[in-house]
Short mmCIF file of C-alpha atoms in Angstrom, two decimals:
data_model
loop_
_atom_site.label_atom_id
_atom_site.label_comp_id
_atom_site.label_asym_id
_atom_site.label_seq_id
_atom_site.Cartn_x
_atom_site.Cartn_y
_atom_site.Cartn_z
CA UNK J 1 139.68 159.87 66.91
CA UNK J 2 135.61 160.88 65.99
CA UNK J 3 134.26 162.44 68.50
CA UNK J 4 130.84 160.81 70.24
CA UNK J 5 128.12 162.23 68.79
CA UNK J 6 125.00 163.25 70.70
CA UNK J 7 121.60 161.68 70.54
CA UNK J 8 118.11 161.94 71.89
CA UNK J 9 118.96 159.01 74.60
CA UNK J 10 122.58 160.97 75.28
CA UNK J 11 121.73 164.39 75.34
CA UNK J 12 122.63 165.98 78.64
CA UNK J 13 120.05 167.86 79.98
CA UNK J 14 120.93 168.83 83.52
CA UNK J 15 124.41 170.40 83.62
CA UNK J 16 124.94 170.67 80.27
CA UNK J 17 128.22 172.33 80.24
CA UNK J 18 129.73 168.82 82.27
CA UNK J 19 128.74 166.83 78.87
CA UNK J 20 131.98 165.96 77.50
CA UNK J 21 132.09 164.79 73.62
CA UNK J 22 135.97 163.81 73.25
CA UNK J 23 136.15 160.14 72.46
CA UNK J 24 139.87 159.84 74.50
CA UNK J 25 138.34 161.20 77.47
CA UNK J 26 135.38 158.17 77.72
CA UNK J 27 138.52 155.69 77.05
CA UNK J 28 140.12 157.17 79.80
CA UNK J 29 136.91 156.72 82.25
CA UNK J 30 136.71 153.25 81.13
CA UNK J 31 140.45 152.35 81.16
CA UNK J 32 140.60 153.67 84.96
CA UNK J 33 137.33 152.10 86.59
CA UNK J 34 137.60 148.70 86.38
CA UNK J 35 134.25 148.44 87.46
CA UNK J 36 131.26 149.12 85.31
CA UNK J 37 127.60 148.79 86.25
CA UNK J 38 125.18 147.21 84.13
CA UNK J 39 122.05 148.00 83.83
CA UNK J 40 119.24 145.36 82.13
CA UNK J 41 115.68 144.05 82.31
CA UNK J 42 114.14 140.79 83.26
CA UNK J 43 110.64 140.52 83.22
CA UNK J 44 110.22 144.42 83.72
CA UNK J 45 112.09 143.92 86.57
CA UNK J 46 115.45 146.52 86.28
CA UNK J 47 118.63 144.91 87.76
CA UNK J 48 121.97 146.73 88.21
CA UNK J 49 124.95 144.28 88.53
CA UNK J 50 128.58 145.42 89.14
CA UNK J 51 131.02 143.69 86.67
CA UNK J 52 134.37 144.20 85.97
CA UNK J 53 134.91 145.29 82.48
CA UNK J 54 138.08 146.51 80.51
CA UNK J 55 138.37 148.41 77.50
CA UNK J 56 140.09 147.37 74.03
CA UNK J 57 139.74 149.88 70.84
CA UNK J 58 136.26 150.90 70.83
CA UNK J 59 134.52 148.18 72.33
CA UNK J 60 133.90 147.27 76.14
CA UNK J 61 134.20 143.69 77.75
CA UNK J 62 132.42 141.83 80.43
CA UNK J 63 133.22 138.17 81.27
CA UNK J 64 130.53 135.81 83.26
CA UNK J 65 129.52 132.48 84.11
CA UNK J 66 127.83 130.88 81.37
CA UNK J 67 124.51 130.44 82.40
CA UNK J 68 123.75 132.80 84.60
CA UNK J 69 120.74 135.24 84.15
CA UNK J 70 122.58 138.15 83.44
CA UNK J 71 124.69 136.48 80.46
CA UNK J 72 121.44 135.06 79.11
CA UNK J 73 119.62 138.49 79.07
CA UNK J 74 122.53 140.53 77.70
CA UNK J 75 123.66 137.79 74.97
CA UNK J 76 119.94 137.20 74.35
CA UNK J 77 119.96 141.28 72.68
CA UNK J 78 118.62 142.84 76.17
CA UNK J 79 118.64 146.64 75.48
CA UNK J 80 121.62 147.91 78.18
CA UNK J 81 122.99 150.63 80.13
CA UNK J 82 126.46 150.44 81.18
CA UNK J 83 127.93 153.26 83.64
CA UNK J 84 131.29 154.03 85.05
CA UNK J 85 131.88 156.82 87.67
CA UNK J 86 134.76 157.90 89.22
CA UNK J 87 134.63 160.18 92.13
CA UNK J 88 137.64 162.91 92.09
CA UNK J 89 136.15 164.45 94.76
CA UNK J 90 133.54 166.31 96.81
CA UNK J 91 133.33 170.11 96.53
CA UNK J 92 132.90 172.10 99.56
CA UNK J 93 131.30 175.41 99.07
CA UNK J 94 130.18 178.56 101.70
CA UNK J 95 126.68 177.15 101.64
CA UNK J 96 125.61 173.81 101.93
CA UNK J 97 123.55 174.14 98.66
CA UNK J 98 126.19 174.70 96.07
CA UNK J 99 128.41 171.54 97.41
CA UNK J 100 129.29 169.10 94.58
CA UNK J 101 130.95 166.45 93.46
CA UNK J 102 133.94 166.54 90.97
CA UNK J 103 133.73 162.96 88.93
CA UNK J 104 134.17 161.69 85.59
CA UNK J 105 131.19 159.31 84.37
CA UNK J 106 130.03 157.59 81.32
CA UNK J 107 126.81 155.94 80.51
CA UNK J 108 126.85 153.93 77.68
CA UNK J 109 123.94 152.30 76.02
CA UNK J 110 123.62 149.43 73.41
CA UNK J 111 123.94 146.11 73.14
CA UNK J 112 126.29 143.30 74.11
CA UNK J 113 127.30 140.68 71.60
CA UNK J 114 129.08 136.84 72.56
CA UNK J 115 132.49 137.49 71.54
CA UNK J 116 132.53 133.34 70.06
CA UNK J 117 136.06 133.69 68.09
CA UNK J 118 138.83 132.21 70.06
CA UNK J 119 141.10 134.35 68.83
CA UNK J 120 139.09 137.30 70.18
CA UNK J 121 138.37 135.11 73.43
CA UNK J 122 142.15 134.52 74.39
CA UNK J 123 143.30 138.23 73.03
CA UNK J 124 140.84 140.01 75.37
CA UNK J 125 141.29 137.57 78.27
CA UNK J 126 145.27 138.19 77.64
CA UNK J 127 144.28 142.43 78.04
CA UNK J 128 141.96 142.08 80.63
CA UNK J 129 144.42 140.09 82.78
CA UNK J 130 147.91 142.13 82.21
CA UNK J 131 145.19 145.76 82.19
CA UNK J 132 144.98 144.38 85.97
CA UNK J 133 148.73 142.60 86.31
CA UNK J 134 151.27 143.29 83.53
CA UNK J 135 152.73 140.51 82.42
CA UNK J 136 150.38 137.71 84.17
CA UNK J 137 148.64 136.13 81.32
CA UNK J 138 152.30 134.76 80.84
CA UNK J 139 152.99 133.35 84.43
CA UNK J 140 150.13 131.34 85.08
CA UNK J 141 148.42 128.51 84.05
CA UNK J 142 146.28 129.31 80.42
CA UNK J 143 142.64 128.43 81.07
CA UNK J 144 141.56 125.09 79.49
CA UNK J 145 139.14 124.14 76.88
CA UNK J 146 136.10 122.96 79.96
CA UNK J 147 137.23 126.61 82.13
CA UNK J 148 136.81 128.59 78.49
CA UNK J 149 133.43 127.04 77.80
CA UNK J 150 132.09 127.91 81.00
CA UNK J 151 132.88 131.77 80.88
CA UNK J 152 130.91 133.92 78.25
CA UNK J 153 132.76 136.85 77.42
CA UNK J 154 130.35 139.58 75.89
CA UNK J 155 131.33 143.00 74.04
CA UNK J 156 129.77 146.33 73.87
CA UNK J 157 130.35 148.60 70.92
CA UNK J 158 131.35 152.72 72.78
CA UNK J 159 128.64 154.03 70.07
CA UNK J 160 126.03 155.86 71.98
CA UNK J 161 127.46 157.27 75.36
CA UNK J 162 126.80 160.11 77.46
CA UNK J 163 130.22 161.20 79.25
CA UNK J 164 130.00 164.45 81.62
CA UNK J 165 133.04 165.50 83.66
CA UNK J 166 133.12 168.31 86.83
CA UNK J 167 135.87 169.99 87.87
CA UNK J 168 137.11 172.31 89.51
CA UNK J 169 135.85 174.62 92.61
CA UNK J 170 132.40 175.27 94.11
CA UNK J 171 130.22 177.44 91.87
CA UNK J 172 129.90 180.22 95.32
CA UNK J 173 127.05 182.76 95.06
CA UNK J 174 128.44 186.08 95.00
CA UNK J 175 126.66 187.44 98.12
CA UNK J 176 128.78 184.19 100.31
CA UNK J 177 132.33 185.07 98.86
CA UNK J 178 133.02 187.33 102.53
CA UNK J 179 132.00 184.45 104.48
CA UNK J 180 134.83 183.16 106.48
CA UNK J 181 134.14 179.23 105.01
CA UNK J 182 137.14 177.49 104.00
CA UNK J 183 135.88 176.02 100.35
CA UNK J 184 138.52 174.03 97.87
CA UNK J 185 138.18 170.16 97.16
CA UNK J 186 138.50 166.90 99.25
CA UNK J 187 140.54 164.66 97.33
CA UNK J 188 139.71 161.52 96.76
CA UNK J 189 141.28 158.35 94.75
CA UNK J 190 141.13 154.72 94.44
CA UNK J 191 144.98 153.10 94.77
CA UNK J 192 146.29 150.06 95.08
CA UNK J 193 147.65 149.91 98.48
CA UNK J 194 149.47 146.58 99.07
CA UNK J 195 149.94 143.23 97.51
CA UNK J 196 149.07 140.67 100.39
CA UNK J 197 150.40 137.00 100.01
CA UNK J 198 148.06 133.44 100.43
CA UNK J 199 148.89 130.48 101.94
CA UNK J 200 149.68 128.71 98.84
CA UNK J 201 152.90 130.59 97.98
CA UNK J 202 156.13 128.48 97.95
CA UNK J 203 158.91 130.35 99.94
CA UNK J 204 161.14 131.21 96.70
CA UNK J 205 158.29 132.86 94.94
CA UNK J 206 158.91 136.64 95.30
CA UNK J 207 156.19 139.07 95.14
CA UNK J 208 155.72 140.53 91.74
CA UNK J 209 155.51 144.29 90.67
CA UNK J 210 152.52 145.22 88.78
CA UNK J 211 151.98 148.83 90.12
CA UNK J 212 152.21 150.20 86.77
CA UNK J 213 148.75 148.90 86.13
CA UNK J 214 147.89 151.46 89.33
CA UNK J 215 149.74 154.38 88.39
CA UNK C 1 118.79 143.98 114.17
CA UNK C 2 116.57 141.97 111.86
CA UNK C 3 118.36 139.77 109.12
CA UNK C 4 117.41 140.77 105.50
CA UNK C 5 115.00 138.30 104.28
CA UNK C 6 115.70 136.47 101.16
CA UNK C 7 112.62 137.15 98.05
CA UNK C 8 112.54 135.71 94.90
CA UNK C 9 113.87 138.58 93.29
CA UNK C 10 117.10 138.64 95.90
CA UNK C 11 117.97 135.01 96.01
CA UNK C 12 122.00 134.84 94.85
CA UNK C 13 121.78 131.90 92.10
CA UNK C 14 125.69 132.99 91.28
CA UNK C 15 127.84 132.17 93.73
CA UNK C 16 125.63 131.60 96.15
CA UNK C 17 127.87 130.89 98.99
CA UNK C 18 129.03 135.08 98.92
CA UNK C 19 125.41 136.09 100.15
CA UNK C 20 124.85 137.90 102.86
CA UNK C 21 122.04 138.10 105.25
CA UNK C 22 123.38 140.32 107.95
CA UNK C 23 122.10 143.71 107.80
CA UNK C 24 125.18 145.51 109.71
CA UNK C 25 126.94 144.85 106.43
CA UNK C 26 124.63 146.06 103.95
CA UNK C 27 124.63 149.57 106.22
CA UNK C 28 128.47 149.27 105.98
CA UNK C 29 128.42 149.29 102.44
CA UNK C 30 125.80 151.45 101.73
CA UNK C 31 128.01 154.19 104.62
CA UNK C 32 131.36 153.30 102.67
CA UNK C 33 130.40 153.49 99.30
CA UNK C 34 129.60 157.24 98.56
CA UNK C 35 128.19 156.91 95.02
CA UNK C 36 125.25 153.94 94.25
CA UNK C 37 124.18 153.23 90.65
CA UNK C 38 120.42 153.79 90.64
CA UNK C 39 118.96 151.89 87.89
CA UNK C 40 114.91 152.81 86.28
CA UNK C 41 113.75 152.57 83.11
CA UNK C 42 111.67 155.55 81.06
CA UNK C 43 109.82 153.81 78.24
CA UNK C 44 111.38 151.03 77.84
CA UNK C 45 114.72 152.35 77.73
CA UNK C 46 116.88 151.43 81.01
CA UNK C 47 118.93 154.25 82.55
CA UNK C 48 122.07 153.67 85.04
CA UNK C 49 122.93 156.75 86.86
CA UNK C 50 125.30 157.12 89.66
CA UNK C 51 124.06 159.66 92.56
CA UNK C 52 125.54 160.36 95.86
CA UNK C 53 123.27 158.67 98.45
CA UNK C 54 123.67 158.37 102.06
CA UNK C 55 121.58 155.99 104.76
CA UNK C 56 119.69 156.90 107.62
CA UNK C 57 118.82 153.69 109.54
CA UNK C 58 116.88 151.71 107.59
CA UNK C 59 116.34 154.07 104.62
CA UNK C 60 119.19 155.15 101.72
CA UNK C 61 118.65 158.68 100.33
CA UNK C 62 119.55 160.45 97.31
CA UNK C 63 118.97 163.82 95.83
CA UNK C 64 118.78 165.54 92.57
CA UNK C 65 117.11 168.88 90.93
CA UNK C 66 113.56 168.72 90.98
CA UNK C 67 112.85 168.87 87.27
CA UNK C 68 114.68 166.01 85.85
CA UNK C 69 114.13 163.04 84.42
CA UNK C 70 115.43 160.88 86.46
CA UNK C 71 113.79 162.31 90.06
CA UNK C 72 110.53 162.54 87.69
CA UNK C 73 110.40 158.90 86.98
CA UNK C 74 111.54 158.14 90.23
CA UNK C 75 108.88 160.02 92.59
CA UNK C 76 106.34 158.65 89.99
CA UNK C 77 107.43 155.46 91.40
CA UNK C 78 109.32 153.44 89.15
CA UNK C 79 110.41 150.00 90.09
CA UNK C 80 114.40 150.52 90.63
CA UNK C 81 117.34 148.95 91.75
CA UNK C 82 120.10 150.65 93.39
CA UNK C 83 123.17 148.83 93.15
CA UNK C 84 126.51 150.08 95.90
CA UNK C 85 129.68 148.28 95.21
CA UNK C 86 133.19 148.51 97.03
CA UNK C 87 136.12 146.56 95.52
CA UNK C 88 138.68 145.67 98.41
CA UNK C 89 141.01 143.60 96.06
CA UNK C 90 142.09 141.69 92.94
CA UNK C 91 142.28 137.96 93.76
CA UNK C 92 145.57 136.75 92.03
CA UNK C 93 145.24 132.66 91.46
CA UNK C 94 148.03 130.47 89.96
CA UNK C 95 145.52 130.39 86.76
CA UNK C 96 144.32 132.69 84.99
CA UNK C 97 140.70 131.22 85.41
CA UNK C 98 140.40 131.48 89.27
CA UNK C 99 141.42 134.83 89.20
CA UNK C 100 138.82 136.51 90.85
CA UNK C 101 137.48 140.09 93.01
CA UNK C 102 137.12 140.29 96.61
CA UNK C 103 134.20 142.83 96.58
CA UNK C 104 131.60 144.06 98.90
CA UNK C 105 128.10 145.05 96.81
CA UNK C 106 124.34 145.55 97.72
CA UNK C 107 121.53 145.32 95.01
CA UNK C 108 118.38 147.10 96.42
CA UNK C 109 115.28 146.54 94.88
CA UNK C 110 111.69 148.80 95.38
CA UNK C 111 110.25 152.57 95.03
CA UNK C 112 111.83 156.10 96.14
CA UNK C 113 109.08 158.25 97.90
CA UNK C 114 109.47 161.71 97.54
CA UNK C 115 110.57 163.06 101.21
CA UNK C 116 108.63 166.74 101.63
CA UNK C 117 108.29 166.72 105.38
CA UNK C 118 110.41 169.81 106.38
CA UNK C 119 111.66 168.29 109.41
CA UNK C 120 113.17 164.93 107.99
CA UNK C 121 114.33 167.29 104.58
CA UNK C 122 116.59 169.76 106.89
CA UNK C 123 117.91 166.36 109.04
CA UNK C 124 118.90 164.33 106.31
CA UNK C 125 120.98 167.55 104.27
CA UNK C 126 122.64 167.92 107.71
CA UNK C 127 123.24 164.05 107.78
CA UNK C 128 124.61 164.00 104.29
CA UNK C 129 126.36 166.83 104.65
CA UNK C 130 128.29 165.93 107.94
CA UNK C 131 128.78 162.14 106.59
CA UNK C 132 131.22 163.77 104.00
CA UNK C 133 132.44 166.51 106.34
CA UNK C 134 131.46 165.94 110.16
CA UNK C 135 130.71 169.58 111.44
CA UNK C 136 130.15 171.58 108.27
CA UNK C 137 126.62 171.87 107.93
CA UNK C 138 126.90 174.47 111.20
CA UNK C 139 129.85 176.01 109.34
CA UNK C 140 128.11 176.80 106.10
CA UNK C 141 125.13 179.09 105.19
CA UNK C 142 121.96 177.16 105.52
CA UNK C 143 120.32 176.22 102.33
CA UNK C 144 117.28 179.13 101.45
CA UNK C 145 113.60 178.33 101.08
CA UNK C 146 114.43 178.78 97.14
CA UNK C 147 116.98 176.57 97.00
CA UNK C 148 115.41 173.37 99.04
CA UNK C 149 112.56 174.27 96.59
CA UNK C 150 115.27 173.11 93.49
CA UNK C 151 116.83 170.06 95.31
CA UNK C 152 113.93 167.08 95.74
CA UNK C 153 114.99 164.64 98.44
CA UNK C 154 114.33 160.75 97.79
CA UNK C 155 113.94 158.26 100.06
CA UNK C 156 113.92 154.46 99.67
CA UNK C 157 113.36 152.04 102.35
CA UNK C 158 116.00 149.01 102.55
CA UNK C 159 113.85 146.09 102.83
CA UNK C 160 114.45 143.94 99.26
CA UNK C 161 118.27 143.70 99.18
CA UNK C 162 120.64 141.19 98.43
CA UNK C 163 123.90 141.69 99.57
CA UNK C 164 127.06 139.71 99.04
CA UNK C 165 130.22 139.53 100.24
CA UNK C 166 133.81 138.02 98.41
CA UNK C 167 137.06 137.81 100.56
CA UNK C 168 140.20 135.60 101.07
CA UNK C 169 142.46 133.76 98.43
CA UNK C 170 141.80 132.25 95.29
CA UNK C 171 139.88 128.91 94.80
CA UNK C 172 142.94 127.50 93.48
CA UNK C 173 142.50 123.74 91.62
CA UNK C 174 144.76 120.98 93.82
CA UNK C 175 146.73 120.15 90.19
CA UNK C 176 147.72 123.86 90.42
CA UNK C 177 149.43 124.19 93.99
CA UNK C 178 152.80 123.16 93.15
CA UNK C 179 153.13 126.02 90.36
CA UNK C 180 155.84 128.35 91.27
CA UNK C 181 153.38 131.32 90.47
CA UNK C 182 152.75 134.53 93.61
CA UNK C 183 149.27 134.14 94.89
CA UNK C 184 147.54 136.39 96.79
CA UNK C 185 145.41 139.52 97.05
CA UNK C 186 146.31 143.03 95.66
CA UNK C 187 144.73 145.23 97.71
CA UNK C 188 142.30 148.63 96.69
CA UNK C 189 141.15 151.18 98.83
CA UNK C 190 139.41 154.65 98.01
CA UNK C 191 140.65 157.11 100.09
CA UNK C 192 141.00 160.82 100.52
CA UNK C 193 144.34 162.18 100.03
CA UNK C 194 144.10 165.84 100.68
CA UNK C 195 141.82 168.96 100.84
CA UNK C 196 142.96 171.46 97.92
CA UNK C 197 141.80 174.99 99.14
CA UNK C 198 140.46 176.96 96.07
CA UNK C 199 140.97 180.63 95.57
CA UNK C 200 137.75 182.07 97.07
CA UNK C 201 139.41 181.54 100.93
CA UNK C 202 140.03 184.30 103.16
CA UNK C 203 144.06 184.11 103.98
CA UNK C 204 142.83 183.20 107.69
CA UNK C 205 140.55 180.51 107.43
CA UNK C 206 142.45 177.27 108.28
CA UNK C 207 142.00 173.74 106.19
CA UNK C 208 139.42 172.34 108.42
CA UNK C 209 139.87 168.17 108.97
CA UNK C 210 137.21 166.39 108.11
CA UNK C 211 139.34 163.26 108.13
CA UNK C 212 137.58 160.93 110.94
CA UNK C 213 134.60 160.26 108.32
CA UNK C 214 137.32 158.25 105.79
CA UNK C 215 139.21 156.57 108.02
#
């Protein structure tokens, strides 16, 4: 796998040693969040909308209503900035000033392209579906022609991105080591915690399994 | 408590039904959330970058090191948009169209002011530091006059925001409801799971619990 290579826009300035270059490691960040943030402009006017997004070889997916001002920016060529975080944790030092966070984040920049093939359409719908249920795309009703035409699903090539990792403990000035602090890190995780049935179950249907999805 | 008032730039043309107005539940979000993706652009070129913030009654604050680009642009007053999202489920429908997210976001829009009054400076770091872990900021050593020197403080006042709000089962089609397929919500939730004490403890100091500020 190449590694990403560094450019003017992606060069990390502050905390250097955090910037991370290994291709698997941005896959990873992308694979896990679910949830990117995207970052365009309207007018001058900078927006920052939450989508969910999954990952397939080297290119990242969004899916939205058709006409909505978003997908018309973005499929239009609107320059982007797409960022996923995830927190591992907050770092408690000795003194309040060298607290930190330990995450794993990726800003990607670029442009989105209409993915218009239906091959492409109904493979990536397929992977974003199981990436969240394994095994759904199979159980439930496909989506017709009318439900297709009114979703736009848009791709981002993982070309120019800026990934930067922390780990690890507090970086502790030398003169607070004696202090009688306790430092380490406060874990913290996203899970999937339950699997809650509607109203519109029929009593024989049992509840399906798709915590591998959730590790 | 005043209702957020709707602008041209907040209206919710998607989905229009999921806004919010209530301002309790943009300050829950905004307390939950940890991490918001604040979004600026330097010449032309947008930026997405997520930064712990924390709110103080009306006002979300962030902080960064003094000399970057980002806190640059920002206390030169770009326009920006701050963007806090919490995902409290995957919405599983009998199709794979009505699948959907029950989510909780807020999309602030306006200008961070630089905050350089020592009083408010030394009350937020103890606010943001005892939001994470309630107590510590009298446990730690106090951050130097060098040090709040490195660390700029931004503030930005939560009057543009539009805020909305997902939850309950899928929008299922009528034709669907006899399909023998599980519906329901699978349920996320970011939590801590532990504290992990690193090796710079004294053997006496005890694993404080900080636990009451993530229920």
């Amino acid at each position: 796998m190449e590694p990403i290579k560094e450019t003017p826009k992606t060069k990390v300035k502050r905390g250097p040693k955090r910037a991370v270059f290994d291709r698997k490691v941005l896959y990873q960040i992308l694979d896990e969040v679910r949830i990117s943030h995207v970052g365009f402009a309207v007018d001058d006017q900078n927006f920052v909308i939450p989508m969910l997004s999954w990952r397939q070889g080297n290119q990242l997916y969004i899916h939205g209503s058709r006409g909505s001002r978003m997908i018309k920016a973005l499929t239009e060529g609107a320059n982007c900035c797409v960022t996923a975080t995830i927190v591992d944790g907050m770092v408690l030092s000795k003194s309040a000033f060298h607290h930190s966070t330990n995450y794993r984040s990726a800003v990607v920049f670029g442009q989105f392209r209409l993915v218009d093939d239906p091959t492409e359409v109904n493979d990536t719908l397929k992977a974003f579906l199981d990436g969240i249920a394994p095994g759904r795309w199979e159980e439930v009703r496909a989506p017709t022609e009318k439900e297709l035409k009114a979703t736009s699903i848009l791709a981002i090539e993982l070309e120019e991105a800026s990934v930067k990792v922390r780990s690890g403990p507090a970086n502790e000035d030398a003169e607070d080591f004696d202090l009688p602090v306790w430092t380490g890190e406060m874990k913290l995780k996203q899970s999937m915690i339950g699997m809650v049935a509607d109203d519109n179950n029929q009593p024989a249907v049992k509840t399906p399994n798709y915590s591998r999805a959730w590790n």
